[in-house]
Coordinates of C-alpha atoms and ligand atoms in Angstrom, one line a residue:
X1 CA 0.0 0.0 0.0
X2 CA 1.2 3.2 -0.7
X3 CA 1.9 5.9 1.7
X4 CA -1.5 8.1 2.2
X5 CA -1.5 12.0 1.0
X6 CA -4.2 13.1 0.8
X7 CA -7.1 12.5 3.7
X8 CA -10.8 13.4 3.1
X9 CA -13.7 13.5 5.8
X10 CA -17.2 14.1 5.3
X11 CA -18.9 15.6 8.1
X12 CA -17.3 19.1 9.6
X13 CA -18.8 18.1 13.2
X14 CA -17.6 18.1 17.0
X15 CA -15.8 14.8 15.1
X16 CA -14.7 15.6 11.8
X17 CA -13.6 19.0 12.7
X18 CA -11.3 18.6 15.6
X19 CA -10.1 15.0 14.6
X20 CA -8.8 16.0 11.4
X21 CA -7.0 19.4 12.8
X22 CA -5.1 16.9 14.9
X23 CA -4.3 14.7 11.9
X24 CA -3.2 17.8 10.0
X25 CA -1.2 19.3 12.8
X26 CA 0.6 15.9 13.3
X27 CA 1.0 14.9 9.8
X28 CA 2.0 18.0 7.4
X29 CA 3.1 15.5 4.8
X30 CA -0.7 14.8 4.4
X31 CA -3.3 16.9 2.7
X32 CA -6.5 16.7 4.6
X33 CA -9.8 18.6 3.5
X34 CA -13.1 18.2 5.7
X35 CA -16.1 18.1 3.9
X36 CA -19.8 19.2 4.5
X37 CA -23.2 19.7 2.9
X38 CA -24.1 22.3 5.8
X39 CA -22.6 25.6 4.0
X40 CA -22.5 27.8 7.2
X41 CA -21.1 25.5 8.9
X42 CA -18.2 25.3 6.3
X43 CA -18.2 28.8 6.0
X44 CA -17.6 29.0 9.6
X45 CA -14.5 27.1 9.8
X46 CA -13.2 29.2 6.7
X47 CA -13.8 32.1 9.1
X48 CA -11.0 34.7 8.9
X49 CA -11.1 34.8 12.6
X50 CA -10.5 31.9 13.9
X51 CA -12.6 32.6 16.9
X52 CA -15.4 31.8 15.3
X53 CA -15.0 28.3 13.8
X54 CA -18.1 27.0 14.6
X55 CA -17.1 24.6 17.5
X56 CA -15.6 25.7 20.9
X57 CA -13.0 23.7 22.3
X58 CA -10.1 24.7 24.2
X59 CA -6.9 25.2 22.4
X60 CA -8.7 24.3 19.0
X61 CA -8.7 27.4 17.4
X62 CA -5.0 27.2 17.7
X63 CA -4.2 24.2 15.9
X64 CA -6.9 25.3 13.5
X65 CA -4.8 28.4 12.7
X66 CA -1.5 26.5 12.6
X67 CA -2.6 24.0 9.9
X68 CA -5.5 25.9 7.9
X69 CA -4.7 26.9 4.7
X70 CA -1.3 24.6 4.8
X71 CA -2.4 21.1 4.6
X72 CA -6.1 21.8 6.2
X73 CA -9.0 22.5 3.9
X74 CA -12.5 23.3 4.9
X75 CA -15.0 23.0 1.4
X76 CA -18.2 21.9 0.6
X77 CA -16.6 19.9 -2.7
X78 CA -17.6 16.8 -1.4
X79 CA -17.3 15.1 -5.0
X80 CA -13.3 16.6 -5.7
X81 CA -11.9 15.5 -2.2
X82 CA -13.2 12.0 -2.3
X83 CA -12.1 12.0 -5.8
X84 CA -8.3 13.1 -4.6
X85 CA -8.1 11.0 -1.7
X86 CA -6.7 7.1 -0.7
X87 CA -8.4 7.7 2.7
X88 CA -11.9 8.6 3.3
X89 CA -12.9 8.9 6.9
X90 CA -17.5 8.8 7.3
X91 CA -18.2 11.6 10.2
X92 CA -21.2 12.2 9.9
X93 CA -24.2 12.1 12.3
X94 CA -25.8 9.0 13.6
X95 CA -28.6 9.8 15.3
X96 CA -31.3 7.8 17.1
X97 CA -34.1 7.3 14.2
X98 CA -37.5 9.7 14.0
X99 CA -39.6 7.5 12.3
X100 CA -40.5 4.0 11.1
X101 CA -39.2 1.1 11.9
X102 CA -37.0 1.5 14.9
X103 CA -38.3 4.5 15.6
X104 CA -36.7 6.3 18.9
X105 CA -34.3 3.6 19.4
X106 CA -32.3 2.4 16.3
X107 CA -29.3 4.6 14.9
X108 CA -30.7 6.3 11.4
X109 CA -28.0 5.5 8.9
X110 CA -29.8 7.5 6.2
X111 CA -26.7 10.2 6.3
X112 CA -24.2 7.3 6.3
X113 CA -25.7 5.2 3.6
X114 CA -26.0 9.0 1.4
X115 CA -22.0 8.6 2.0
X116 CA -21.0 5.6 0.9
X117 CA -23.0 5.8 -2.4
X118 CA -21.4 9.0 -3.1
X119 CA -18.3 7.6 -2.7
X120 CA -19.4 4.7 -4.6
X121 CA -20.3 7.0 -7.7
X122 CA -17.2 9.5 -7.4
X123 CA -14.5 6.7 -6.8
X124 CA -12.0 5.8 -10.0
X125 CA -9.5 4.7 -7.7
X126 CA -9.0 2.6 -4.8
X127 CA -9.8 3.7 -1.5
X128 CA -10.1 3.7 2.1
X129 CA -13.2 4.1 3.8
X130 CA -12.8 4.7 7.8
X131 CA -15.9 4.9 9.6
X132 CA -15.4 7.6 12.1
X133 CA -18.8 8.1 13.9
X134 CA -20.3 5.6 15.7
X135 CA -22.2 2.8 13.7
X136 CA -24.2 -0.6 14.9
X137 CA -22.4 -3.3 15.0
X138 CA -21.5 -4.8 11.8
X139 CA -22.7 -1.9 9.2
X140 CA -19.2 -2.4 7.6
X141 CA -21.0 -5.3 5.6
X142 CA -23.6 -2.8 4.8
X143 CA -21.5 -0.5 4.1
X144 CA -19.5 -2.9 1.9
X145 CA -22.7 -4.7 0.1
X146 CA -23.2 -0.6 -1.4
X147 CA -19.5 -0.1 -2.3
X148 CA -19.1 -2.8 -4.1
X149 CA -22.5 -3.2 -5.9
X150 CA -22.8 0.3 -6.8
X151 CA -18.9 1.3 -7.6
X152 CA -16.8 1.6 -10.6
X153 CA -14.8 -1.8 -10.0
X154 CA -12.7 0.2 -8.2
X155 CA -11.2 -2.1 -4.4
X156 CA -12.6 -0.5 -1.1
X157 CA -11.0 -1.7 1.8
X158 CA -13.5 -0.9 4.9
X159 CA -11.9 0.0 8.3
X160 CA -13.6 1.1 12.0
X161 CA -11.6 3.4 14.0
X162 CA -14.2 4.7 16.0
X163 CA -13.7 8.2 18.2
X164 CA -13.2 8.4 21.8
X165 CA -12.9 12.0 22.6
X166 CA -15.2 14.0 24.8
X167 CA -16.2 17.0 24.2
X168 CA -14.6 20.0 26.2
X169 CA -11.4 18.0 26.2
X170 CA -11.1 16.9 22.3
X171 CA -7.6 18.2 21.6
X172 CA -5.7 16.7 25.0
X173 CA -8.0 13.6 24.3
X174 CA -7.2 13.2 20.6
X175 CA -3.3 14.0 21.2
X176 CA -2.9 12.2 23.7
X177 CA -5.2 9.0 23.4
X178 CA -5.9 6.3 26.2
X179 CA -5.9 3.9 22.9
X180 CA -6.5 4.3 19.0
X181 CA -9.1 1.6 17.8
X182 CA -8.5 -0.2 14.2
X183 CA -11.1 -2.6 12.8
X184 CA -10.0 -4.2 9.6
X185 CA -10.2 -7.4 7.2
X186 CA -7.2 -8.9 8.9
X187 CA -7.3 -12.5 7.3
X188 CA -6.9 -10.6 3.8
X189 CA -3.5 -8.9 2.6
X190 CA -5.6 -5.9 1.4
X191 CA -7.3 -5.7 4.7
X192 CA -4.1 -6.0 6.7
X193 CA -2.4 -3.2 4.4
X194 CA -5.3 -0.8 4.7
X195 CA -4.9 -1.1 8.9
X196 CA -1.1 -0.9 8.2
X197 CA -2.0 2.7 6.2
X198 CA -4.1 4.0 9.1
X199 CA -1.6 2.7 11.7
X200 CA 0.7 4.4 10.1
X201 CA -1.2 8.0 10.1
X202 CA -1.9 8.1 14.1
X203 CA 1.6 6.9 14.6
X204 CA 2.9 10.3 13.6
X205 CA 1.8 11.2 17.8
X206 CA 0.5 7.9 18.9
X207 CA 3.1 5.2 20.2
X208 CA 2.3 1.8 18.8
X209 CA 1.5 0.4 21.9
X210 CA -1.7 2.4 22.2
X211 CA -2.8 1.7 18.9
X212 CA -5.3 -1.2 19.1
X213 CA -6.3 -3.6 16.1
X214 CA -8.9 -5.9 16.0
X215 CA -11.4 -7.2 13.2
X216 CA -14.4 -4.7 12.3
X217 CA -17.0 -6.3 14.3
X218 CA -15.2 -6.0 17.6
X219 CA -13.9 -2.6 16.9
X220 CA -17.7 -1.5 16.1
X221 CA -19.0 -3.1 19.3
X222 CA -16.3 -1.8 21.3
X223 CA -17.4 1.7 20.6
X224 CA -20.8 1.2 21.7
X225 CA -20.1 -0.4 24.7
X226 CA -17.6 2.1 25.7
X227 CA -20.1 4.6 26.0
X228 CA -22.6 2.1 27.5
X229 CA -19.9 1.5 30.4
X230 CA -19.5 5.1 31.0
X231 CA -23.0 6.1 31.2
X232 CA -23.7 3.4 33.5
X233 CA -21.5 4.7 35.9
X234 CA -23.1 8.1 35.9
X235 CA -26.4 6.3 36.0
X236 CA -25.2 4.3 39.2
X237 CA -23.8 7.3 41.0
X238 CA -26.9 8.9 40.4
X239 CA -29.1 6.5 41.7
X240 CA -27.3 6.3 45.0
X241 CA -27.7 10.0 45.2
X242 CA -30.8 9.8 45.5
X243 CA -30.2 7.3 48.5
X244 CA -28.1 9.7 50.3
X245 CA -30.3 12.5 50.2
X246 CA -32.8 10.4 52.0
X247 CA -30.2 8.4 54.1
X248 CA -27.9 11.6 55.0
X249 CA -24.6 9.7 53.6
X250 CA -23.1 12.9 50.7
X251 CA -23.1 10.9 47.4
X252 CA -19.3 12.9 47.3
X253 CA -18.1 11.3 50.4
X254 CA -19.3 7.6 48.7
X255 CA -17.7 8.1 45.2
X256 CA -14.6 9.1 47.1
X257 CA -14.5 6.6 49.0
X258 CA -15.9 3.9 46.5
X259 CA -13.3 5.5 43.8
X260 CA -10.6 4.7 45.7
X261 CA -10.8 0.8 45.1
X262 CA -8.6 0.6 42.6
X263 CA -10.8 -2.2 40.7
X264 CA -13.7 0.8 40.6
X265 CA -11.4 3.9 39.8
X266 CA -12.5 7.6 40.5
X267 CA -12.9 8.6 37.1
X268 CA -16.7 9.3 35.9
X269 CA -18.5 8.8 39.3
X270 CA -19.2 12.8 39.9
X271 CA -22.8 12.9 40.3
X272 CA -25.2 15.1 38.3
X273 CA -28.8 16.3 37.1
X274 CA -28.0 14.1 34.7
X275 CA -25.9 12.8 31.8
X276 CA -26.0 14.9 28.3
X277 CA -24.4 15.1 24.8
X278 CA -25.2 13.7 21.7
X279 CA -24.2 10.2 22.6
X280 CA -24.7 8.3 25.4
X281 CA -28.3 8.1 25.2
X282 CA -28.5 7.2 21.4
X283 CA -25.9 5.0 21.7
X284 CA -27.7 2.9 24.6
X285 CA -30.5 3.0 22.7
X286 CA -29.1 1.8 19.4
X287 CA -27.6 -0.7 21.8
X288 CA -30.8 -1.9 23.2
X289 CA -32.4 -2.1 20.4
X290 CA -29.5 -4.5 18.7
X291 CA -29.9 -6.7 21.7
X292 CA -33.5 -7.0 21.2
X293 CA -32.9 -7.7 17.6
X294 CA -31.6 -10.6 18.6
X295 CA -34.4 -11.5 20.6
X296 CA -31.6 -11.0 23.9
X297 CA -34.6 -9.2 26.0
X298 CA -32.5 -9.4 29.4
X299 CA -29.6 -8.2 28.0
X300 CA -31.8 -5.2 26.3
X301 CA -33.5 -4.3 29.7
X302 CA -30.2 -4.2 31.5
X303 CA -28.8 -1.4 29.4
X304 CA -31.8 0.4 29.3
X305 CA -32.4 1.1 32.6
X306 CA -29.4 3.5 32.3
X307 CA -31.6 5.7 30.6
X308 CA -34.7 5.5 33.0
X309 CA -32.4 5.9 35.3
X310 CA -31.2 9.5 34.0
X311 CA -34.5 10.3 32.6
X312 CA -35.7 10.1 36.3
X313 CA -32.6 11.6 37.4
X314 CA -33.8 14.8 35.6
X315 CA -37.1 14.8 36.3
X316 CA -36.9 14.6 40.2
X317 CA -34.3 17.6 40.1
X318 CA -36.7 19.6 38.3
X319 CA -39.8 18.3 40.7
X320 CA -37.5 19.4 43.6
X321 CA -37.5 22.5 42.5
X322 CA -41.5 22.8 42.3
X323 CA -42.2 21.1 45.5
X324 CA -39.5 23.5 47.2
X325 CA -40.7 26.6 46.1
X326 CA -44.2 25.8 47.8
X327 CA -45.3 23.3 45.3
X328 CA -45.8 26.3 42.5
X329 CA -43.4 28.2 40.4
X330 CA -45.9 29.7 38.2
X331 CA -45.2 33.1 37.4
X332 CA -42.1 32.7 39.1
X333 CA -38.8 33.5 37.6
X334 CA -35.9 31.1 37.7
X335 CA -32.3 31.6 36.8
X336 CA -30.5 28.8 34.8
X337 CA -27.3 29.0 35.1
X338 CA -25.6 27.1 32.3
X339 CA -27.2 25.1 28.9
X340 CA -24.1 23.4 27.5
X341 CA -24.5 19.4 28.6
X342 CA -21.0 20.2 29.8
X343 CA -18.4 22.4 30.9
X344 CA -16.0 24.0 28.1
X345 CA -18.3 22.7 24.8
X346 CA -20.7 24.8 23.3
X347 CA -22.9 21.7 22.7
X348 CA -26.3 21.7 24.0
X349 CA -27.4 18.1 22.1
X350 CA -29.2 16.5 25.3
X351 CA -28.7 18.9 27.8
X352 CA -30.1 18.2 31.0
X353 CA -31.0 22.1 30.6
X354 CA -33.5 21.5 28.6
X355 CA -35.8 19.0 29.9
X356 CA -35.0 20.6 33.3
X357 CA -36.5 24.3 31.9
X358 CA -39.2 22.2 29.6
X359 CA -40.3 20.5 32.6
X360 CA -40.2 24.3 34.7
X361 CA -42.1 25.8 32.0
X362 CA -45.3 23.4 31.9
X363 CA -45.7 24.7 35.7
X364 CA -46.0 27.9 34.2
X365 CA -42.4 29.2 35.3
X366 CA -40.4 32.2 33.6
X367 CA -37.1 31.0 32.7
X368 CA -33.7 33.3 32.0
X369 CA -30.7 31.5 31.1
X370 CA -27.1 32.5 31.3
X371 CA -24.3 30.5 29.2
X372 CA -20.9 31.6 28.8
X373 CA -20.8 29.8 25.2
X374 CA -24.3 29.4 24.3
X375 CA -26.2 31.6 22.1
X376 CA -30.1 32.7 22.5
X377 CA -30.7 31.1 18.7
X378 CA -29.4 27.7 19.7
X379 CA -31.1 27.8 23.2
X380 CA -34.4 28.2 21.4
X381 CA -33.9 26.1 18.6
X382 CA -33.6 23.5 21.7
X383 CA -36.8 24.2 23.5
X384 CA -38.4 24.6 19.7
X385 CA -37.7 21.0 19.2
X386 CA -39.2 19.3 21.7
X387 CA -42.7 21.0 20.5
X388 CA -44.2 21.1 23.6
X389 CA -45.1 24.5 23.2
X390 CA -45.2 27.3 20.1
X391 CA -41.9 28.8 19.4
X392 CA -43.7 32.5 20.3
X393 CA -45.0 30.8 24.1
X394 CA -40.9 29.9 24.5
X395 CA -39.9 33.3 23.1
X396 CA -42.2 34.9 25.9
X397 CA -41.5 32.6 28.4
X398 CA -37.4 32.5 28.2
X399 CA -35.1 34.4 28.1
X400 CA -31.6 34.6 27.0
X401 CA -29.1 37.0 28.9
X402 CA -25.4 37.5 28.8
X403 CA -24.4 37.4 32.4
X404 CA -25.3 35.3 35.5
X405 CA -25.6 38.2 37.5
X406 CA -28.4 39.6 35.0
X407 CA -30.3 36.2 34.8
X408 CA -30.7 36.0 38.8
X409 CA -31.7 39.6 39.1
X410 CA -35.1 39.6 41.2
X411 CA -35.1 35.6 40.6
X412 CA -36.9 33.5 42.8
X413 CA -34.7 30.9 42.4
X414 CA -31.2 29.7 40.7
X415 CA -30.9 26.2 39.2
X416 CA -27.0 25.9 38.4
X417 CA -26.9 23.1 35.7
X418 CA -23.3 22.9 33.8
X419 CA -20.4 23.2 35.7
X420 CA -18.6 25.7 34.4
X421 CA -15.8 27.7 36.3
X422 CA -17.0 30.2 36.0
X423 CA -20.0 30.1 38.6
X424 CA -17.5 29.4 40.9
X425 CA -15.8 32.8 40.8
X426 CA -19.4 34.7 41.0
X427 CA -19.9 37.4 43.2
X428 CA -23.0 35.1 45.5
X429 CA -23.2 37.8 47.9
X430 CA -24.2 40.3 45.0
X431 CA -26.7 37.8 43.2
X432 CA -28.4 37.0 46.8
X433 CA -28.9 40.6 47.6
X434 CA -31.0 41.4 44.2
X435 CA -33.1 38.0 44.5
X436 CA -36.4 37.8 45.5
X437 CA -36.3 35.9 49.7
X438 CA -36.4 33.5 50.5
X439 CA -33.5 32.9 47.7
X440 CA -33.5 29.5 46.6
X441 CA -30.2 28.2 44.7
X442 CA -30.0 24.4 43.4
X443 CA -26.6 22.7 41.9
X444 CA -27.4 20.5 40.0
X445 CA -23.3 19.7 39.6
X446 CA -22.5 20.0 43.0
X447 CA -20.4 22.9 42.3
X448 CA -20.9 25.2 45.0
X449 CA -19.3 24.7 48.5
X450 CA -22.4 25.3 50.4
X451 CA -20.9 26.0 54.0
X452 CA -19.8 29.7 51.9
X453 CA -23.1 29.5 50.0
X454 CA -25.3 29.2 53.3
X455 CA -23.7 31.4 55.3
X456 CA -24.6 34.0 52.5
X457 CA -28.1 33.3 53.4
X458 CA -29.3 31.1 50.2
X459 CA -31.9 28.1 51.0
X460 CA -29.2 25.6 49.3
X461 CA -29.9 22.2 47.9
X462 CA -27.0 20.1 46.6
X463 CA -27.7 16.6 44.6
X464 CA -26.9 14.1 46.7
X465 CA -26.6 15.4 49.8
Ligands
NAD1 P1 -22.3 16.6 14.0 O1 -23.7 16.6 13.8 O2 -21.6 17.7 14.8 O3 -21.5 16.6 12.6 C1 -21.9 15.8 11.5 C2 -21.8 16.6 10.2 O4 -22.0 15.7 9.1 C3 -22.8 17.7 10.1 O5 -22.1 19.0 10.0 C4 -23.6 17.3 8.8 O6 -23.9 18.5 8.0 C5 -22.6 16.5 8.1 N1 -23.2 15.6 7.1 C6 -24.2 14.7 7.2 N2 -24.5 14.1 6.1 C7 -23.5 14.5 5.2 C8 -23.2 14.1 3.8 N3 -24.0 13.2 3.2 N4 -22.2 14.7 3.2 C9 -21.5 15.7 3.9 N5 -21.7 16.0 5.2 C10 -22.7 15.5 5.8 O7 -21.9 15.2 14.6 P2 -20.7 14.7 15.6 O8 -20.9 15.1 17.0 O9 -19.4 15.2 14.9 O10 -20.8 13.2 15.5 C11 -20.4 12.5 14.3 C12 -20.3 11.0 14.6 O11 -19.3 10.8 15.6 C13 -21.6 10.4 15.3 O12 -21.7 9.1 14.8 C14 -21.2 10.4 16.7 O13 -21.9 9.3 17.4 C15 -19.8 10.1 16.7 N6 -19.0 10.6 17.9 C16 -19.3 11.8 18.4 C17 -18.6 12.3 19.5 C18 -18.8 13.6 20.1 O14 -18.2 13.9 21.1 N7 -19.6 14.5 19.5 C19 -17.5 11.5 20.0 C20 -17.2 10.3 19.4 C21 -18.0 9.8 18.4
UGA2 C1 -18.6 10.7 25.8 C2 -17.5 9.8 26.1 O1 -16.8 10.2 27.3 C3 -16.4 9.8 25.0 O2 -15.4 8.9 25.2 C4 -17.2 9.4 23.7 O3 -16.2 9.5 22.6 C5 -18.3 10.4 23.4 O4 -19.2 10.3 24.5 C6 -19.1 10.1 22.2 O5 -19.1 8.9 21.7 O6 -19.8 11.0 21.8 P1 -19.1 13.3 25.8 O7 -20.5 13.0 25.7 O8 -18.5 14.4 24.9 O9 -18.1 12.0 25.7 O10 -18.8 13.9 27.3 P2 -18.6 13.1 28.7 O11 -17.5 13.7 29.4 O12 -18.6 11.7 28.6 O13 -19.9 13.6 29.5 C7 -21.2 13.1 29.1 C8 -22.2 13.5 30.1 O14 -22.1 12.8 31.3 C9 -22.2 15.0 30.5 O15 -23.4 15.6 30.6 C10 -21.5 15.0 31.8 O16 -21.7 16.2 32.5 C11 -22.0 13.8 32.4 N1 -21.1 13.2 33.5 C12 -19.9 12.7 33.1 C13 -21.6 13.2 34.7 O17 -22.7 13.6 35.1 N2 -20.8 12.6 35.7 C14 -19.5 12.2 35.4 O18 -18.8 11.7 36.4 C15 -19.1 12.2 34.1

């Protein structure tokens, strides 16, 4: 196989984008152009300021600056960068299905199927194909059956190499992996090759003993039930917050202490309103829904009680809030401090904000929101979408504001729901003096030290304690 120069992704995403900066940054012998269909999007990343590539994440606009321009293209030529390239990573969305068969449960792979018969049509070479996001297990066959029915004779060797950043923390996560996954036709010489070509790309930054190769169907899998794992350990520190509040053990105290086993590990056990983002749920529920495929019922209820789990999680924050504020918060204005599903992304996909204010809002509640990366438009859009009520009753009933000190002016009460810094560093004296009394504040993140906090005066309430 010969060396790769020149890389194409489709899909500009949280993925795509940052992934392929990284690549570029790493690997200036390689030309790499990201591809989309969304032109704003595109035009975004072309942006002469590089503050305003269209996805925040610290220290990206750096590399993004470094390598744009040099061997980093942004275009929406989809057709002239497949055509150029021996490697062709899929990063585009994969999200839980809206309709038929499947419906609220399976992963649509309408956007991924659109890819692989363009590449299919465009192809007069050999190629590559890497599927970046997240797919069931075994769509590489699908994926395959299109390639080869549909191309021009051309040989496409399929790989997985699924993505294991998190958002807020892509560029330290991508440069400095806890593994790389390749899936590849290993029993074939064309197969091993192509995972030889990848290998070879990530080992630019990535010593060889973190680069992990498998065939597809465990590298697919293993992607899924990475995220299930992770989830599920949110789920289970939530539920024993729950516990704690009614038992007076601090669900902080128990994940230290629990954490500290070095078979459990401290990582992922901070509890929460509940887990966000774009993927956990869908990818449970795509998970779920493979298990019941296959008629493994058990196995599908265990995984989905990580969701019922977090859904409740949610819900019994927000009914906190209600039966606190003398079981009515109608007409009453709340503060929501944060919308991103976590700190340092500007990603709301999933956001415990949002079923937390949807929730406030059918008891007739005014909301005013404060995010330090959010904007009023996206905030909206997210409320808009549920369609629980008409986009005019959520622009009268919500409001958008650029500071926290602004959204908890005269406020009833504060619901702090991403973590951000930030929120740490507020002036709480200030905000309690301008708030209506008795001033209610509720972390949701367990941010707040609330010996400082109550000694301000605030009626405090801390998940999980
Ligand atoms: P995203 O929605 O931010 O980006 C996907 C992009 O693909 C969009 O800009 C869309 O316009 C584009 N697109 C869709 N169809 C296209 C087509 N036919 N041609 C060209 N462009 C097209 O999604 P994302 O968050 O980057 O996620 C992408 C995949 O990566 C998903 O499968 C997801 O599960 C997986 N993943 C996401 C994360 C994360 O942190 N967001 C981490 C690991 C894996
Ligand atoms: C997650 C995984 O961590 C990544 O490895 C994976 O690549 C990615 O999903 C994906 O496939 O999209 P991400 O969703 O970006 O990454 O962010 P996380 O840090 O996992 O946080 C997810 C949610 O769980 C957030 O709402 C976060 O606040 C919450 N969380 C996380 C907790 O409530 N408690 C914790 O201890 C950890």
């Amino acid at each position: 196989m010969k060396q790769i120069k020149n890389i194409c992704c489709i899909g500009a995403g949280y993925v795509g984008g940052p992934t392929m900066a990284i690549i570029a940054q790493k690997c200036p012998h390689i030309n790499v152009t990201v591809v989309d269909i969304n032109e704003k999007r595109i035009a975004a990343w072309n942006d002469e300021d590089v503050e305003n590539i269209p996805i925040y994440e610290p220290g990206l606009s750096d590399i993004v600056k470094e390598a744009r321009g040099r061997n980093l293209f942004f275009s929406t030529e989809v057709d002239e960068a497949i055509d150029k390239a021996e490697m062709i990573f899929i990063s585009v969305n994969t999200p839980t299905k809206t309709y038929g068969m499947g419906k609220g449960m399976a992963a649509d792979l309408k956007y991924i199927e659109l890819c692989a018969r363009q590449i299919a049509k465009v192809a007069k070479t050999d190629k590559i194909v890497v599927e970046k996001s997240t797919l069931p297990v075994r769509t590489a066959q699908a994926l395959k059956d299109i390639l080869e029915n549909t191309g021009n004779g051309v040989n496409f060797q399929i790989l997985s190499n699924p993505e294991f950043l998190a958002e807020g923390t892509a560029v330290e996560d991508l440069l400095s992996p806890d593994r790389v996954l390749i899936g590849g036709d290993i029993d074939t010489q064309k197969g091993k090759e192509a995972v030889n070509a990848l290998v070879d790309v990530y080992s630019n930054w990535v010593s060889r003993d973190h680069i992990l190769t498998t065939n597809v169907w465990s590298s697919e899998l293993s992607k899924l039930t990475a995220n299930a794992f992770l989830a599920q350990r949110v789920s289970s520190i939530n539920a024993m917050s729950e516990l704690c509040e009614k038992t007076g053990a601090d669900v902080n105290e128990v994940a230290k202490a629990v954490g500290m086993d070095t078979r459990i590990g401290s990582k992922f056990l901070q509890s929460s309103v509940g887990f966000g983002g774009s993927c956990f749920q869908k990818d449970i529920l795509n998970l779920v829904y493979i298990a019941k495929s296959f008629g493994l019922n058990e196995v599908a209820d265990y995984w989905e009680q990580v969701i019922i789990l977090n859904d409740h999680q949610k819900k019994r924050f927000a009914a906190n809030i209600v039966k606190t504020l003398y079981n009515t918060v109608s007409g009453k204005k709340i503060a929501i401090l944060g919308w991103a599903f976590k700190k340092d992304t500007n990603d709301t996909r999933e956001s415990a904000a949002i079923y937390v204010s949807d929730y406030l809002l059918n008891e007739q509640a005014e909301i005013v929101v404060y995010d330090p990366k959010v904007t009023a438009e996206q905030i909206y859009a997210d409320l808009d979408y549920l369609g629980t009520r008409t986009e005019a009753e959520n622009r009268f009933l919500v409001k958008a504001v650029d500071s926290a000190e602004e959204a908890c002016r005269d406020a009833h009460a504060i619901a702090v729901l991403t973590e951000w810094d930030e929120f740490n560093e507020l002036n709480w004296e200030e905000i309690y003096r301008n708030m209506l009394k008795p001033a209610f504040l509720f972390d949701g993140r367990r941010l707040l030290n609330r010996k400082a906090i109550e000694r301000i005066g605030f009626d405090f309430y801390a998940i999980g304690k």
